[in-house]
Amino acid sequence: MPRQQLRIAVITVSDRTAAGRREDLSGPLAVRLLGEYGEVSGPIVVADGITPVRDMITHAIFCGAQVVFTTGGTGITSRDLTPEGTEPLITQRMWGIEAKMRDNPAVPTSAISRGIAGIATADGKRAFVMNAPGSTGGVKDAITAVGPLLAHIVDQMDDGDHPAPVAPAESATVPSESATAPSESSTSE
């Protein structure tokens, strides 16, 4: 039976965008790129801050999102509080995903992104949440790194089983010992 399409919510976190002073470029890009992996809603724009981020992630999960992708608020300014708004909801951190999002030798500043990733629980529902930087490059890099894993992450989050390993086909017969040892007739003294 084919897997249902993932339900993905995109949240843009930005004081300037929320106030109408800056166009949201990263949220619409995330929606477009994540469309390859599921049905995407958003972007919903919220101001920076712990409470707006936490409340919007909770709302997205309550509305049925299996994946919540935030963009913005992962830096080190005093208003970059997306990880702090996300962390109280996370019940299982996914350190490997976080490292994968920051592993970009071509962009040294990716190392200062504080975005987190993990399984969040709200109102008895679970969703995979990841925080990406607010730049379009950061969004592209995060989705390139994690997008192909989303279906597997959601399947595992929903207690899916790992596929059974398949034994490699035996394409060659292992020669027997007698076939590899020289015969007595072929040896000379």
Short mmCIF file of C-alpha atoms in Angstrom, two decimals:
data_model
loop_
_atom_site.label_atom_id
_atom_site.label_comp_id
_atom_site.label_asym_id
_atom_site.label_seq_id
_atom_site.Cartn_x
_atom_site.Cartn_y
_atom_site.Cartn_z
CA MET A 1 0.00 0.00 0.00
CA PRO A 2 1.54 3.37 -0.98
CA ARG A 3 2.47 5.76 1.82
CA GLN A 4 0.27 8.81 2.26
CA GLN A 5 1.80 12.15 1.36
CA LEU A 6 3.51 13.91 4.28
CA ARG A 7 1.80 16.94 5.85
CA ILE A 8 4.38 19.71 6.23
CA ALA A 9 3.97 23.16 7.82
CA VAL A 10 6.39 26.04 7.18
CA ILE A 11 6.81 28.85 9.71
CA THR A 12 8.87 31.98 9.02
CA VAL A 13 10.23 33.62 12.17
CA SER A 14 11.11 37.28 11.64
CA ASP A 15 10.28 40.54 13.42
CA ARG A 16 10.80 42.56 10.22
CA THR A 17 8.68 40.29 8.05
CA ALA A 18 5.93 40.11 10.67
CA ALA A 19 5.91 43.94 10.79
CA GLY A 20 5.74 44.20 6.98
CA ARG A 21 9.20 45.79 6.66
CA ARG A 22 10.81 42.90 4.80
CA GLU A 23 9.55 40.48 2.19
CA ASP A 24 9.61 36.82 3.20
CA LEU A 25 11.91 35.05 0.75
CA SER A 26 12.92 32.00 2.79
CA GLY A 27 9.42 30.78 3.71
CA PRO A 28 8.08 30.62 0.15
CA LEU A 29 11.31 28.95 -0.96
CA ALA A 30 10.89 26.32 1.77
CA VAL A 31 7.30 25.72 0.67
CA ARG A 32 8.41 25.23 -2.93
CA LEU A 33 11.33 22.91 -2.10
CA LEU A 34 9.44 20.86 0.50
CA GLY A 35 6.61 20.36 -2.01
CA GLU A 36 8.72 17.54 -3.44
CA TYR A 37 8.26 15.65 -0.17
CA GLY A 38 4.65 16.28 0.75
CA GLU A 39 1.67 18.59 1.02
CA VAL A 40 2.93 21.91 2.39
CA SER A 41 1.00 24.63 4.21
CA GLY A 42 2.29 28.11 4.89
CA PRO A 43 4.43 29.94 5.25
CA ILE A 44 2.92 31.39 8.39
CA VAL A 45 4.91 34.40 9.58
CA VAL A 46 5.47 35.04 13.30
CA ALA A 47 7.59 37.57 15.15
CA ASP A 48 10.79 36.46 16.83
CA GLY A 49 10.38 35.30 20.40
CA ILE A 50 9.99 32.17 22.46
CA THR A 51 6.22 32.33 22.88
CA PRO A 52 5.24 33.05 19.24
CA VAL A 53 7.50 30.25 18.00
CA ARG A 54 6.32 27.71 20.58
CA ASP A 55 2.66 28.61 20.04
CA MET A 56 2.84 28.37 16.24
CA ILE A 57 4.69 25.03 16.29
CA THR A 58 2.09 23.71 18.75
CA HIS A 59 -0.71 24.98 16.49
CA ALA A 60 0.83 23.34 13.40
CA ILE A 61 1.12 20.00 15.20
CA PHE A 62 -2.43 20.30 16.54
CA CYS A 63 -3.62 20.91 12.95
CA GLY A 64 -2.00 17.65 11.80
CA ALA A 65 1.46 18.59 10.54
CA GLN A 66 3.86 15.65 10.62
CA VAL A 67 6.81 17.90 9.78
CA VAL A 68 7.23 21.49 10.98
CA PHE A 69 9.98 23.45 9.26
CA THR A 70 10.89 26.82 10.73
CA THR A 71 13.09 29.36 9.00
CA GLY A 72 14.72 32.24 10.86
CA GLY A 73 15.71 33.09 14.40
CA THR A 74 18.56 30.57 14.67
CA GLY A 75 21.46 33.02 14.88
CA ILE A 76 23.04 34.71 17.88
CA THR A 77 21.35 38.10 18.06
CA SER A 78 19.33 38.88 21.17
CA ARG A 79 16.07 38.28 19.24
CA ASP A 80 17.11 34.94 17.69
CA LEU A 81 15.05 32.70 19.96
CA THR A 82 13.63 30.04 17.66
CA PRO A 83 15.59 27.19 19.33
CA GLU A 84 14.43 28.36 22.76
CA GLY A 85 10.82 28.35 21.56
CA THR A 86 11.22 24.90 20.01
CA GLU A 87 13.18 23.08 22.68
CA PRO A 88 10.42 22.79 25.34
CA LEU A 89 8.33 20.85 22.80
CA ILE A 90 11.09 18.42 21.82
CA THR A 91 10.90 15.02 23.50
CA GLN A 92 13.61 13.39 21.35
CA ARG A 93 16.53 15.48 20.04
CA MET A 94 18.00 14.41 16.73
CA TRP A 95 21.64 15.45 17.11
CA GLY A 96 22.68 13.85 13.82
CA ILE A 97 20.14 15.91 11.86
CA GLU A 98 21.35 19.07 13.60
CA ALA A 99 24.96 18.27 12.69
CA LYS A 100 23.95 17.48 9.10
CA MET A 101 22.26 20.90 8.76
CA ARG A 102 25.42 22.69 9.96
CA ASP A 103 27.94 20.62 7.99
CA ASN A 104 28.65 22.93 5.07
CA PRO A 105 32.32 23.66 4.44
CA ALA A 106 31.36 26.07 1.63
CA VAL A 107 29.54 28.31 4.16
CA PRO A 108 31.66 28.72 7.29
CA THR A 109 28.93 30.76 9.04
CA SER A 110 26.64 27.71 9.00
CA ALA A 111 28.56 26.61 12.11
CA ILE A 112 26.99 29.43 14.16
CA SER A 113 23.42 28.44 13.39
CA ARG A 114 21.73 27.20 16.57
CA GLY A 115 18.83 25.44 14.90
CA ILE A 116 17.62 22.26 16.57
CA ALA A 117 15.76 19.23 15.29
CA GLY A 118 13.76 16.48 16.90
CA ILE A 119 10.42 14.93 17.63
CA ALA A 120 8.02 17.34 19.30
CA THR A 121 4.91 16.42 21.19
CA ALA A 122 1.88 18.70 21.53
CA ASP A 123 -1.65 17.75 22.52
CA GLY A 124 -0.74 14.06 22.32
CA LYS A 125 0.41 14.36 18.70
CA ARG A 126 3.98 14.02 17.43
CA ALA A 127 5.82 15.81 14.64
CA PHE A 128 9.37 16.17 13.39
CA VAL A 129 10.48 19.79 13.88
CA MET A 130 13.57 21.40 12.43
CA ASN A 131 14.86 24.97 12.66
CA ALA A 132 16.66 26.32 9.59
CA PRO A 133 18.41 29.67 9.18
CA GLY A 134 16.43 32.56 7.74
CA SER A 135 18.58 32.94 4.63
CA THR A 136 17.53 31.39 1.34
CA GLY A 137 20.88 29.61 1.19
CA GLY A 138 20.36 28.17 4.67
CA VAL A 139 16.89 26.95 3.68
CA LYS A 140 18.22 25.29 0.50
CA ASP A 141 21.05 23.63 2.41
CA ALA A 142 18.78 22.36 5.20
CA ILE A 143 16.22 20.91 2.80
CA THR A 144 18.92 19.37 0.61
CA ALA A 145 20.39 17.69 3.69
CA VAL A 146 17.19 16.55 5.37
CA GLY A 147 14.47 16.46 2.69
CA PRO A 148 15.31 12.96 1.42
CA LEU A 149 15.08 11.64 5.00
CA LEU A 150 11.64 13.07 5.85
CA ALA A 151 9.51 10.07 4.85
CA HIS A 152 11.75 7.72 6.83
CA ILE A 153 11.81 10.05 9.84
CA VAL A 154 8.00 10.27 9.89
CA ASP A 155 7.64 6.52 9.38
CA GLN A 156 9.94 5.86 12.35
CA MET A 157 8.23 8.56 14.43
CA ASP A 158 4.96 6.72 13.80
CA ASP A 159 6.57 3.47 15.04
CA GLY A 160 7.10 2.05 11.56
CA ASP A 161 9.37 -0.94 11.19
CA HIS A 162 12.70 -0.91 9.43
CA PRO A 163 12.54 -2.75 6.11
CA ALA A 164 13.85 -6.30 6.39
CA PRO A 165 17.40 -6.61 5.06
CA VAL A 166 17.69 -8.31 1.71
CA ALA A 167 20.47 -10.84 1.29
CA PRO A 168 22.66 -10.08 -1.71
CA ALA A 169 22.08 -12.42 -4.63
CA GLU A 170 24.67 -15.11 -4.87
CA SER A 171 25.92 -14.44 -8.36
CA ALA A 172 28.93 -16.70 -8.20
CA THR A 173 29.34 -20.12 -6.75
CA VAL A 174 32.17 -20.39 -4.28
CA PRO A 175 34.61 -22.95 -5.65
CA SER A 176 35.04 -26.05 -3.57
CA GLU A 177 38.38 -26.89 -2.04
CA SER A 178 38.95 -29.71 -4.53
CA ALA A 179 38.41 -27.36 -7.44
CA THR A 180 41.07 -24.95 -6.21
CA ALA A 181 43.72 -27.47 -5.17
CA PRO A 182 46.04 -28.72 -7.88
CA SER A 183 45.26 -32.26 -8.92
CA GLU A 184 47.79 -34.99 -8.35
CA SER A 185 48.06 -35.65 -12.03
CA SER A 186 49.05 -32.07 -12.77
CA THR A 187 51.94 -31.99 -10.34
CA SER A 188 55.24 -33.43 -11.29
CA GLU A 189 58.09 -34.57 -9.11
#
